[in-house]
PDB file of N, CA and C in Angstrom:
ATOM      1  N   UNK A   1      10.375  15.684  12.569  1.00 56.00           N
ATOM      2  CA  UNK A   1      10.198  14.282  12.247  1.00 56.00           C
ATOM      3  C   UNK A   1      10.229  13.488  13.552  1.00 56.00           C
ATOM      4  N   UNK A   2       8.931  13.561  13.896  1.00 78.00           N
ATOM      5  CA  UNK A   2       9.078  12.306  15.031  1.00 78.00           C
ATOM      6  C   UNK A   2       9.325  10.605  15.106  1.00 78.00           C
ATOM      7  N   UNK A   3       9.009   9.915  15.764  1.00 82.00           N
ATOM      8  CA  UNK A   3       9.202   8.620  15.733  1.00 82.00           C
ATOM      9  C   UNK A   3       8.482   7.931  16.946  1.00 82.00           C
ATOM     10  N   UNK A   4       7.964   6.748  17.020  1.00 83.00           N
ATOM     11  CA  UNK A   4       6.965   6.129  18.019  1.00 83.00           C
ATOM     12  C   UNK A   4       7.731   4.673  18.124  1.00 83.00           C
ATOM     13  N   UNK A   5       7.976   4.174  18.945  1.00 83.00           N
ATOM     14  CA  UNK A   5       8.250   2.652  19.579  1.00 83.00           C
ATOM     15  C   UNK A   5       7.682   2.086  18.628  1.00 83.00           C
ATOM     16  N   UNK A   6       8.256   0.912  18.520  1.00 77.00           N
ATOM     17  CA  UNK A   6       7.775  -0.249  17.356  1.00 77.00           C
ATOM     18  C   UNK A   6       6.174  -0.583  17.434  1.00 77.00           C
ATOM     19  N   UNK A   7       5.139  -0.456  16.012  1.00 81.00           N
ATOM     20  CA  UNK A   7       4.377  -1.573  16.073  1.00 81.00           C
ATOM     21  C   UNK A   7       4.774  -2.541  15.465  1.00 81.00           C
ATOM     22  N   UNK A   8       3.784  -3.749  15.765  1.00 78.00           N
ATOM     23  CA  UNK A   8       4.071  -5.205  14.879  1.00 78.00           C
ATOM     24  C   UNK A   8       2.837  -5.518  14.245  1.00 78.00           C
ATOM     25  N   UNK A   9       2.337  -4.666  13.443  1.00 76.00           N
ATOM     26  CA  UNK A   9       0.514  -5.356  13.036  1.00 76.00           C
ATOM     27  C   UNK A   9       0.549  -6.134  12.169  1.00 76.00           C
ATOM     28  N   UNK A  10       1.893  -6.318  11.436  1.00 77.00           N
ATOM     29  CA  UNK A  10       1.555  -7.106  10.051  1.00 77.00           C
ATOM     30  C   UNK A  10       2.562  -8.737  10.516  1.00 77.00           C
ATOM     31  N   UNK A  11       2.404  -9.854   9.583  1.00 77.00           N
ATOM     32  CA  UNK A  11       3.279 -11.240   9.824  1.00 77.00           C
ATOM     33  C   UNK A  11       5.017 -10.662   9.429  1.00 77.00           C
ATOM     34  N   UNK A  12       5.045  -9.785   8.940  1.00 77.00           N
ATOM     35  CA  UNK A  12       5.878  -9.417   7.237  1.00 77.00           C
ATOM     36  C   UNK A  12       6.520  -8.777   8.739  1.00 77.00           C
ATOM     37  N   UNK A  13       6.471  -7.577   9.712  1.00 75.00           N
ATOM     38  CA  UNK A  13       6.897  -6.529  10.500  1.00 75.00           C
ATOM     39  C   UNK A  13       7.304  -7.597  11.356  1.00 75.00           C
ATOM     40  N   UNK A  14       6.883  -8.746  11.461  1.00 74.00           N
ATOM     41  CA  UNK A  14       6.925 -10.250  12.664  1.00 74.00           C
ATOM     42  C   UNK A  14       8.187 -10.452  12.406  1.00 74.00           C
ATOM     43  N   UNK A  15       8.404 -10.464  11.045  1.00 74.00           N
ATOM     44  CA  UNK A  15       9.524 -11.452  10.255  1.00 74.00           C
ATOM     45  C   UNK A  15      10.774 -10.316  10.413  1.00 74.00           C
ATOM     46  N   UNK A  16      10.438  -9.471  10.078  1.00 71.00           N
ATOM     47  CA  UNK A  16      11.405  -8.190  10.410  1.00 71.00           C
ATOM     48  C   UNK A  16      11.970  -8.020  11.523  1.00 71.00           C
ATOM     49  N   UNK A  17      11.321  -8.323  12.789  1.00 70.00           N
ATOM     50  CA  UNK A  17      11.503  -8.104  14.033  1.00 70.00           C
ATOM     51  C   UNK A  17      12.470  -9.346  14.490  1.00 70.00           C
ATOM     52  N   UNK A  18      11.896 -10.215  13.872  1.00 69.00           N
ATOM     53  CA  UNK A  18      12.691 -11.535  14.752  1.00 69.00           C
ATOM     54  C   UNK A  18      14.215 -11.555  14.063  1.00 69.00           C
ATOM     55  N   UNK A  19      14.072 -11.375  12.333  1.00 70.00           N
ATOM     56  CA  UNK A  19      15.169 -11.360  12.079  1.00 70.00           C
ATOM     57  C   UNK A  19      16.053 -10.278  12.629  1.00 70.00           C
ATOM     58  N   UNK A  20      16.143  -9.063  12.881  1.00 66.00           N
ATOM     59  CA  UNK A  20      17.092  -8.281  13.406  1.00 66.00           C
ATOM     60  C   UNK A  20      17.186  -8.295  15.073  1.00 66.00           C
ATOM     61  N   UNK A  21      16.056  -8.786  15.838  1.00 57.00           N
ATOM     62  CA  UNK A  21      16.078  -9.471  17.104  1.00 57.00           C
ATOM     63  C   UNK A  21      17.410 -10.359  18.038  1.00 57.00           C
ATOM     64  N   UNK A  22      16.690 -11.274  16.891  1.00 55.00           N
ATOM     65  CA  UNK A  22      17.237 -12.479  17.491  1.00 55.00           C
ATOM     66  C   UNK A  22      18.409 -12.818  18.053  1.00 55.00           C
ATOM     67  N   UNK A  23      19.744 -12.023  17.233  1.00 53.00           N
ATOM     68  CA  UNK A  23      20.968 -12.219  17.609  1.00 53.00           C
ATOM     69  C   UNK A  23      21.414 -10.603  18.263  1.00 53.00           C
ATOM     70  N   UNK A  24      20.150  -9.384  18.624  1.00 62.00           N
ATOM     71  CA  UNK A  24      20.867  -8.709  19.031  1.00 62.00           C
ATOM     72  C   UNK A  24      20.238  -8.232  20.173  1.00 62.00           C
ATOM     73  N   UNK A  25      19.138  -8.203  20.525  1.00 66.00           N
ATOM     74  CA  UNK A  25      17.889  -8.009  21.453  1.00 66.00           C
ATOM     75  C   UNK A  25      17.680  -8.663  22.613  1.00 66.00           C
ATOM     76  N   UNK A  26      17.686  -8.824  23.827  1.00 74.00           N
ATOM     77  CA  UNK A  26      17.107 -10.050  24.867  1.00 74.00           C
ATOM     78  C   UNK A  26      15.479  -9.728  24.912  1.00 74.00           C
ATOM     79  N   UNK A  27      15.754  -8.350  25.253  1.00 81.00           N
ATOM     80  CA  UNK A  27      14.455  -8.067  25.373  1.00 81.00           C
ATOM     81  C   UNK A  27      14.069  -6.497  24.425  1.00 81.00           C
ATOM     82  N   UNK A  28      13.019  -6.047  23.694  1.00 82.00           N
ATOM     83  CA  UNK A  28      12.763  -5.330  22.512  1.00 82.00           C
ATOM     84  C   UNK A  28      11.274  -4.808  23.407  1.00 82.00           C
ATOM     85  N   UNK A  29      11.006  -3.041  23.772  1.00 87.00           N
ATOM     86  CA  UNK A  29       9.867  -2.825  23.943  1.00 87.00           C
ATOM     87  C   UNK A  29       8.912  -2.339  22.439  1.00 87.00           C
ATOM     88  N   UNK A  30       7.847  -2.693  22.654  1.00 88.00           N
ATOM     89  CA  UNK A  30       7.099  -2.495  21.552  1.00 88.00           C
ATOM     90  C   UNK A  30       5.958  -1.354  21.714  1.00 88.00           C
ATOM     91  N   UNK A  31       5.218  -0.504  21.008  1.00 90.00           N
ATOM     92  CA  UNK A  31       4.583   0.829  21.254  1.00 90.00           C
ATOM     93  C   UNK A  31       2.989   0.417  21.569  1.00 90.00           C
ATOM     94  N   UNK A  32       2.958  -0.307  22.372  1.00 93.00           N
ATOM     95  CA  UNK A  32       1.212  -0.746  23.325  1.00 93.00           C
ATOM     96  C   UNK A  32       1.584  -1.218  24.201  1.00 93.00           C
ATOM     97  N   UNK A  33      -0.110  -0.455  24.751  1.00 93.00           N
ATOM     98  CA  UNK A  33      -0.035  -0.434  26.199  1.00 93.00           C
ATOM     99  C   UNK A  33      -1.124  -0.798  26.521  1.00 93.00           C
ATOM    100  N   UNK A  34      -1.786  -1.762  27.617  1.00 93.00           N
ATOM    101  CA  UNK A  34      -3.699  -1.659  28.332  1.00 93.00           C
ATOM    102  C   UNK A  34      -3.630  -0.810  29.685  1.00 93.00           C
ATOM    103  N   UNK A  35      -2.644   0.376  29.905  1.00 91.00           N
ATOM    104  CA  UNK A  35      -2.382   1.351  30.991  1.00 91.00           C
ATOM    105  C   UNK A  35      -3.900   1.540  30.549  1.00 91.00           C
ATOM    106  N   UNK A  36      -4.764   2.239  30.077  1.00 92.00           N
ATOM    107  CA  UNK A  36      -5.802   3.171  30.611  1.00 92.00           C
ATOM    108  C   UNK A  36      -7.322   1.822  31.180  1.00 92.00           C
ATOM    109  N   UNK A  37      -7.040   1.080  30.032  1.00 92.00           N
ATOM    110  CA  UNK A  37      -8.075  -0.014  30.540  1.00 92.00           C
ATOM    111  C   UNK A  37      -7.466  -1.242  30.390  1.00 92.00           C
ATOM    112  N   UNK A  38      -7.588  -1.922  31.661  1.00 90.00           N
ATOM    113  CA  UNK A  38      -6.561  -3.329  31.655  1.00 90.00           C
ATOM    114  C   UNK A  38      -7.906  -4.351  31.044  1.00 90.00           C
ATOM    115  N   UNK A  39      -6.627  -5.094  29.980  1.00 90.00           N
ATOM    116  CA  UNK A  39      -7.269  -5.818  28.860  1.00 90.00           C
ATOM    117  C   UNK A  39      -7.253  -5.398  27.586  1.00 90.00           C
ATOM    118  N   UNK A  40      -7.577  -3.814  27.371  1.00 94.00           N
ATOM    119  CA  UNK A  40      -7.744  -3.362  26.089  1.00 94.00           C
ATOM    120  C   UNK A  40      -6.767  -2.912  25.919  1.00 94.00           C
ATOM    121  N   UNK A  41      -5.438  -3.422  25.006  1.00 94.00           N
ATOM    122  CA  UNK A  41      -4.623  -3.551  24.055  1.00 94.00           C
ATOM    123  C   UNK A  41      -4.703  -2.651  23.311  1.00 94.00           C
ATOM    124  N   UNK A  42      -3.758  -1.558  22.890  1.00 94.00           N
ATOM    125  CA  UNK A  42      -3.757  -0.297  21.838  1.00 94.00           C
ATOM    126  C   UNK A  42      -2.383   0.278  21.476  1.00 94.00           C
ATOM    127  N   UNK A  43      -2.206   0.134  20.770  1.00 91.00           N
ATOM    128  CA  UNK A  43      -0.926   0.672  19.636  1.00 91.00           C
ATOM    129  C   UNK A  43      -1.021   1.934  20.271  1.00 91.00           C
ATOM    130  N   UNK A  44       0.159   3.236  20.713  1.00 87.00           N
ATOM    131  CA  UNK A  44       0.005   4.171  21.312  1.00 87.00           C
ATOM    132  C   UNK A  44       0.026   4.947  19.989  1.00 87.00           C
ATOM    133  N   UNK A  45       0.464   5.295  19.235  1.00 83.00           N
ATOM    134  CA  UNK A  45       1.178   5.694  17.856  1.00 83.00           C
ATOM    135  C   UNK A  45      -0.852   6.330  17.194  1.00 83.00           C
ATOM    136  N   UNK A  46      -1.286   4.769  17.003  1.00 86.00           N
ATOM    137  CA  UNK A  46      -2.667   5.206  16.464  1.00 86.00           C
ATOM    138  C   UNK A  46      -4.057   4.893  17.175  1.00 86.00           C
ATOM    139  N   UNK A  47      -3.960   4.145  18.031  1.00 91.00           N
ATOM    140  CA  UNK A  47      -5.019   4.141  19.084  1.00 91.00           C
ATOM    141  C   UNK A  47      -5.824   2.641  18.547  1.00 91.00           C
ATOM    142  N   UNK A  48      -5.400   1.914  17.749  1.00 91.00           N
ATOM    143  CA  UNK A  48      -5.668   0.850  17.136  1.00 91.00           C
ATOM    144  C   UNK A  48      -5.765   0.055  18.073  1.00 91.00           C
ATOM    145  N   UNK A  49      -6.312  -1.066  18.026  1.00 92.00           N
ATOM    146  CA  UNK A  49      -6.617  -2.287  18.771  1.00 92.00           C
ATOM    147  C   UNK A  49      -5.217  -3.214  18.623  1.00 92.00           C
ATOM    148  N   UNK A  50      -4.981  -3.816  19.585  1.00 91.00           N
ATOM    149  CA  UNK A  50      -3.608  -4.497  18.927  1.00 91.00           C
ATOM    150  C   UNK A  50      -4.236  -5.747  18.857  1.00 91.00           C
ATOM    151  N   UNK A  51      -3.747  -6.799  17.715  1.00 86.00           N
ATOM    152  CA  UNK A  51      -4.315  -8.281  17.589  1.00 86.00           C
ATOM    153  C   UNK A  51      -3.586  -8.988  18.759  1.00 86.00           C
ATOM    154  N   UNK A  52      -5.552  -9.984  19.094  1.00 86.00           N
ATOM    155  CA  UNK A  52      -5.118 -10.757  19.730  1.00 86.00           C
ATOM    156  C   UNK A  52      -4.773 -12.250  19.675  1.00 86.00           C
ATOM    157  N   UNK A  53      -3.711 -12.074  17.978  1.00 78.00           N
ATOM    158  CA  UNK A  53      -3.628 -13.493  17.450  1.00 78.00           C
ATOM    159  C   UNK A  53      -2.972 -14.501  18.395  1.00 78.00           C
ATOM    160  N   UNK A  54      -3.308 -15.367  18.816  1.00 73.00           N
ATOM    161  CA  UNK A  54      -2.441 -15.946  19.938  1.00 73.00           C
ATOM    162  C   UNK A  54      -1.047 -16.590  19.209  1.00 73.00           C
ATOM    163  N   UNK A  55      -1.092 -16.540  17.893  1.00 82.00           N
ATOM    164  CA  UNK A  55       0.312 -16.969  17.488  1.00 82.00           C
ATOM    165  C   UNK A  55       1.628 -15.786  17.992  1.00 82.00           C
ATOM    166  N   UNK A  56       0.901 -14.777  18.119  1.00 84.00           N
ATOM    167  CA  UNK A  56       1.714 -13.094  18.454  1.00 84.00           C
ATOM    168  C   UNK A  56       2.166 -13.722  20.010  1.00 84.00           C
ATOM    169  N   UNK A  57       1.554 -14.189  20.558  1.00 90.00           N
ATOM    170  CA  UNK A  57       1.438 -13.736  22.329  1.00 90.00           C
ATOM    171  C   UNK A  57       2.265 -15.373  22.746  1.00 90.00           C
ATOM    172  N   UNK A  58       2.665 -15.199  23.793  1.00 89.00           N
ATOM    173  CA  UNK A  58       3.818 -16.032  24.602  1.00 89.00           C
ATOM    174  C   UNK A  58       2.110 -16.770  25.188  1.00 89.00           C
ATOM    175  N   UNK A  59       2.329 -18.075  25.411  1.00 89.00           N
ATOM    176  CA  UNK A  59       1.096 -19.024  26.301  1.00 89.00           C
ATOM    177  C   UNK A  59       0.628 -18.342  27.549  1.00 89.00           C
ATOM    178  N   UNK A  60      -0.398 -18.138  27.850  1.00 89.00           N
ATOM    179  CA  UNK A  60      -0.847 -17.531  28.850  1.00 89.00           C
ATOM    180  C   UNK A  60      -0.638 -16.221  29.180  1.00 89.00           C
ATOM    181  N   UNK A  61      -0.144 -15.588  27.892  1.00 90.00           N
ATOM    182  CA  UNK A  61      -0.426 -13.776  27.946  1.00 90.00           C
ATOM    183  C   UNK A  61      -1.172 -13.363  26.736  1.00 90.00           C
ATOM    184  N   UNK A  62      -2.119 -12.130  26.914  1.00 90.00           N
ATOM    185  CA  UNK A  62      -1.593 -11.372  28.144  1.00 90.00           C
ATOM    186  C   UNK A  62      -2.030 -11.690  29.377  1.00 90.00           C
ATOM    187  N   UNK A  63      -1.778 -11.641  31.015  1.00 87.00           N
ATOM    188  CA  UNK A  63      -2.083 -12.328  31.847  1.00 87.00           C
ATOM    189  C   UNK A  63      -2.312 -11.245  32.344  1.00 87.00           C
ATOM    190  N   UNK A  64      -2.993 -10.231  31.828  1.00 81.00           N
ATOM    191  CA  UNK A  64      -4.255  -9.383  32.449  1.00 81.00           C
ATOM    192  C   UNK A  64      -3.827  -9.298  34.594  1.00 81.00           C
ATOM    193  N   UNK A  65      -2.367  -9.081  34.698  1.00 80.00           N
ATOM    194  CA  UNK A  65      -2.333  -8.500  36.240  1.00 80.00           C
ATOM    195  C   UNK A  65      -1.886  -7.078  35.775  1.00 80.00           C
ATOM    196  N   UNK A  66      -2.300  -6.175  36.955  1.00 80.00           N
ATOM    197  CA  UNK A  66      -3.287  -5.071  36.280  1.00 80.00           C
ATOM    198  C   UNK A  66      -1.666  -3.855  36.576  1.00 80.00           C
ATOM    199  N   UNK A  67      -0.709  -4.422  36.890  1.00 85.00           N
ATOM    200  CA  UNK A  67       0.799  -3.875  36.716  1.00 85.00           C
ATOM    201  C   UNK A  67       1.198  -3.674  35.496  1.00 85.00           C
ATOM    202  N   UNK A  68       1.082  -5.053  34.326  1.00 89.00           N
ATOM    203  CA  UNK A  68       1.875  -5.765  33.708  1.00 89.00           C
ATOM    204  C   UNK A  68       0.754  -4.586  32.497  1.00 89.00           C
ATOM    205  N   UNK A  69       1.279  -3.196  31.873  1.00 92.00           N
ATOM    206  CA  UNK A  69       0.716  -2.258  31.047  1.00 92.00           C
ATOM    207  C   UNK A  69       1.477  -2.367  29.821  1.00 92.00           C
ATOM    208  N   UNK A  70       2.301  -2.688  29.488  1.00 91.00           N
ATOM    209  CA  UNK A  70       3.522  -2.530  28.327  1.00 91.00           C
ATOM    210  C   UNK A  70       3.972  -3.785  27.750  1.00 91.00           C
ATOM    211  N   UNK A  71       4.011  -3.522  26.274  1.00 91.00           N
ATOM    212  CA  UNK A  71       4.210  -5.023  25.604  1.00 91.00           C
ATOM    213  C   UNK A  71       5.867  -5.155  25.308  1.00 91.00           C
ATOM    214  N   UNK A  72       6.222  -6.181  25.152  1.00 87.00           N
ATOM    215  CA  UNK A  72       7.642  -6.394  24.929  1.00 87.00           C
ATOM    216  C   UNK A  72       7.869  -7.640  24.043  1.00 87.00           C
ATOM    217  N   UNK A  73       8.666  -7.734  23.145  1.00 83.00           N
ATOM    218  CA  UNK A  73       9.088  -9.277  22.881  1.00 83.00           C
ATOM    219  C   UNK A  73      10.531  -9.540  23.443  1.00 83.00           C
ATOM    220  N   UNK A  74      10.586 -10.906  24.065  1.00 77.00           N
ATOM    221  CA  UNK A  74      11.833 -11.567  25.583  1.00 77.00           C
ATOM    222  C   UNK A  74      12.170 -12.646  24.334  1.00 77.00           C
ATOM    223  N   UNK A  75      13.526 -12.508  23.875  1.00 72.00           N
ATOM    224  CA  UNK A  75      14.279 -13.182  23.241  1.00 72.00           C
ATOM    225  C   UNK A  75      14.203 -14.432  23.795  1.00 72.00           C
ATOM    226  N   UNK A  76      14.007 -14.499  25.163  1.00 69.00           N
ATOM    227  CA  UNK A  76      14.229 -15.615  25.958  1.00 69.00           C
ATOM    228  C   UNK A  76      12.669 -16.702  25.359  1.00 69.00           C
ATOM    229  N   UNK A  77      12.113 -16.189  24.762  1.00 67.00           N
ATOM    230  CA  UNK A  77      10.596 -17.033  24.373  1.00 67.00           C
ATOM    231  C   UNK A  77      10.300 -16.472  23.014  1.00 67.00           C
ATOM    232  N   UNK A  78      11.335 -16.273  22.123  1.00 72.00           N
ATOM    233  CA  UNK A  78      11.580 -16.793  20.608  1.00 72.00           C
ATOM    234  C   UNK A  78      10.720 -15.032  20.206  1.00 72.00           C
ATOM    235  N   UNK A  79      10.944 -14.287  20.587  1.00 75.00           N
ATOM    236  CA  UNK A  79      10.104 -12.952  20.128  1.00 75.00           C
ATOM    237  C   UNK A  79       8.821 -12.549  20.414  1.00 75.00           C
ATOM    238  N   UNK A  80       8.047 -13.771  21.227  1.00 84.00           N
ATOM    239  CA  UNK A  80       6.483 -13.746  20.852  1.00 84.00           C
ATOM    240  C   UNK A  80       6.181 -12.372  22.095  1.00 84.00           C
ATOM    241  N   UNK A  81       5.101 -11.670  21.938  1.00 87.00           N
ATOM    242  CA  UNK A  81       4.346 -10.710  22.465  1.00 87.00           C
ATOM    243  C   UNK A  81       4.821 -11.235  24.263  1.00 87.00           C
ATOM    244  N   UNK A  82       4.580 -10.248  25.184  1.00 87.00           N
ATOM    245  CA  UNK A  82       4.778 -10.763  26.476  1.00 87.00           C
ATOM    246  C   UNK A  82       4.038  -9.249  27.227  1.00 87.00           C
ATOM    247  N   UNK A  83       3.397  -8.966  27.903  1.00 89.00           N
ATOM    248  CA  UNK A  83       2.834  -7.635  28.766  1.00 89.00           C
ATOM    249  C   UNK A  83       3.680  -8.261  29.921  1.00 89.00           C
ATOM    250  N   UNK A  84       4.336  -6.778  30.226  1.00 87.00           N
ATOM    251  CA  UNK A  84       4.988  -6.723  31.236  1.00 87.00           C
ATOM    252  C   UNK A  84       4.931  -5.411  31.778  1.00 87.00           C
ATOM    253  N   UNK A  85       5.334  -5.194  33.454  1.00 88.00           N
ATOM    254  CA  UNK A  85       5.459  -3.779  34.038  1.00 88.00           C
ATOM    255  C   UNK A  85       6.483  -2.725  33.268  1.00 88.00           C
ATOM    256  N   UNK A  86       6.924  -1.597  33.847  1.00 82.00           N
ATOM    257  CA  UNK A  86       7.777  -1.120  33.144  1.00 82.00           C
ATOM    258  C   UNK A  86       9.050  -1.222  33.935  1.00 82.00           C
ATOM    259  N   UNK A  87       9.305  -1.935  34.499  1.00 77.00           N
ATOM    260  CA  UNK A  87      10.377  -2.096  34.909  1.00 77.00           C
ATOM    261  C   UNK A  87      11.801  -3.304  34.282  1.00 77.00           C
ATOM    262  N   UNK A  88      11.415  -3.957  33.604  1.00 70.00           N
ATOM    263  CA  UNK A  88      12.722  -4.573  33.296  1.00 70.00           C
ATOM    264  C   UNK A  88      13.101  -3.858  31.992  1.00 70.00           C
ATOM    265  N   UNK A  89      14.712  -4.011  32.357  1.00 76.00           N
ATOM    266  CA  UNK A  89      15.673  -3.171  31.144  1.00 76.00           C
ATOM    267  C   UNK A  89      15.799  -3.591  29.813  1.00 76.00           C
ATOM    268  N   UNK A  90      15.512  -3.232  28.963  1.00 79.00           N
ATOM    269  CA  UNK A  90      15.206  -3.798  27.072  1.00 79.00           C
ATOM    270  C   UNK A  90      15.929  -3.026  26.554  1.00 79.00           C
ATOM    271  N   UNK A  91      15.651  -2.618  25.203  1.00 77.00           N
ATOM    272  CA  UNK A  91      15.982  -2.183  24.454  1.00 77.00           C
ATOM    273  C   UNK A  91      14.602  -1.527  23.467  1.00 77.00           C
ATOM    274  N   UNK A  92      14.163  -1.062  22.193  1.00 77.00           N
ATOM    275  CA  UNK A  92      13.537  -0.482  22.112  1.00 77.00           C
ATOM    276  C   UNK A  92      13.918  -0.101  20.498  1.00 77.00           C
ATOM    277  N   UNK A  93      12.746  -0.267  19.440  1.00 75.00           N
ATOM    278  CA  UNK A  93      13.459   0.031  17.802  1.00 75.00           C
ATOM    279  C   UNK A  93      12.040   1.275  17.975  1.00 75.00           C
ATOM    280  N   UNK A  94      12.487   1.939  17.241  1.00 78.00           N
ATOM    281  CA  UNK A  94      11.362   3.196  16.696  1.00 78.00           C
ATOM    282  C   UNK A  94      11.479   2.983  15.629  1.00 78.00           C
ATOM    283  N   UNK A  95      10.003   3.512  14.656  1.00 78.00           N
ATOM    284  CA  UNK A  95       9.951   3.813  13.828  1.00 78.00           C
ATOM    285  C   UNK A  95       9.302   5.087  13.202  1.00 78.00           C
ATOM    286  N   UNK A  96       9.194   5.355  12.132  1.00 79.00           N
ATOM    287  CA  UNK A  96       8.910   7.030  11.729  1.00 79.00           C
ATOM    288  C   UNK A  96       7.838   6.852  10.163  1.00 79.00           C
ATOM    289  N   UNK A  97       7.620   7.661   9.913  1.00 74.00           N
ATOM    290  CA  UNK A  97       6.445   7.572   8.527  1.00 74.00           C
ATOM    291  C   UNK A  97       7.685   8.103   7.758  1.00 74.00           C
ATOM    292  N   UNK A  98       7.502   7.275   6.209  1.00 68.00           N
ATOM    293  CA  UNK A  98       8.648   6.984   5.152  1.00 68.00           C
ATOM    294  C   UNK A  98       8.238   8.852   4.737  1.00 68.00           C
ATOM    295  N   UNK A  99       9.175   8.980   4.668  1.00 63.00           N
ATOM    296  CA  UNK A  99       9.286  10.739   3.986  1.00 63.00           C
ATOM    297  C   UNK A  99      10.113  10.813   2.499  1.00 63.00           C
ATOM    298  N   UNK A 100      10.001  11.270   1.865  1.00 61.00           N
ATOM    299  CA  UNK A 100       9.751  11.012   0.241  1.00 61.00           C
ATOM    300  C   UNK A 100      10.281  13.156  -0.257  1.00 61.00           C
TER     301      UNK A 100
END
């Protein structure tokens, strides 16, 4: 039974995130990356496009500098999407396919 870094594709997974976030998270990495082509956004888990709803994304990201490969939500700017290098220290939720 494996497990993959968080996606967020749905509003409902948004609402999920912020609520268990907010009071425990500064910073939360999430499972996409534009490492192979900077710009193109992809869920690592399924190779999906990640949305580029700008309600998701912090003002002026993603800011496409060609370091900044890995998505995160920074408590410090209310949960919203942020691409960043891999260097600052977070935290990190996985998830797994429901087994029955």
């Amino acid at each position: 039974m494996g497990a993959d870094l968080l996606t967020q594709e749905t509003d409902r997974e948004k609402y999920v995130i912020d609520f268990f976030g907010i009071t425990t998270f500064p910073l939360i990495w999430l499972g996409a990356s534009d490492e192979d082509v900077e710009g193109d956004w992809r869920w690592v888990a399924t190779g999906e496009r990640v949305s580029m709803n700008a309600s998701y994304w912090q003002p002026g990201q993603p800011d496409f500098v060609d370091v900044h490969d890995y998505l995160c939500l920074a408590g410090s700017i209310k949960y919203l999407w942020w691409d960043a290098s891999n260097s600052p220290t977070g935290y990190f939720l996985c998830e797994t396919a429901t087994i029955y």
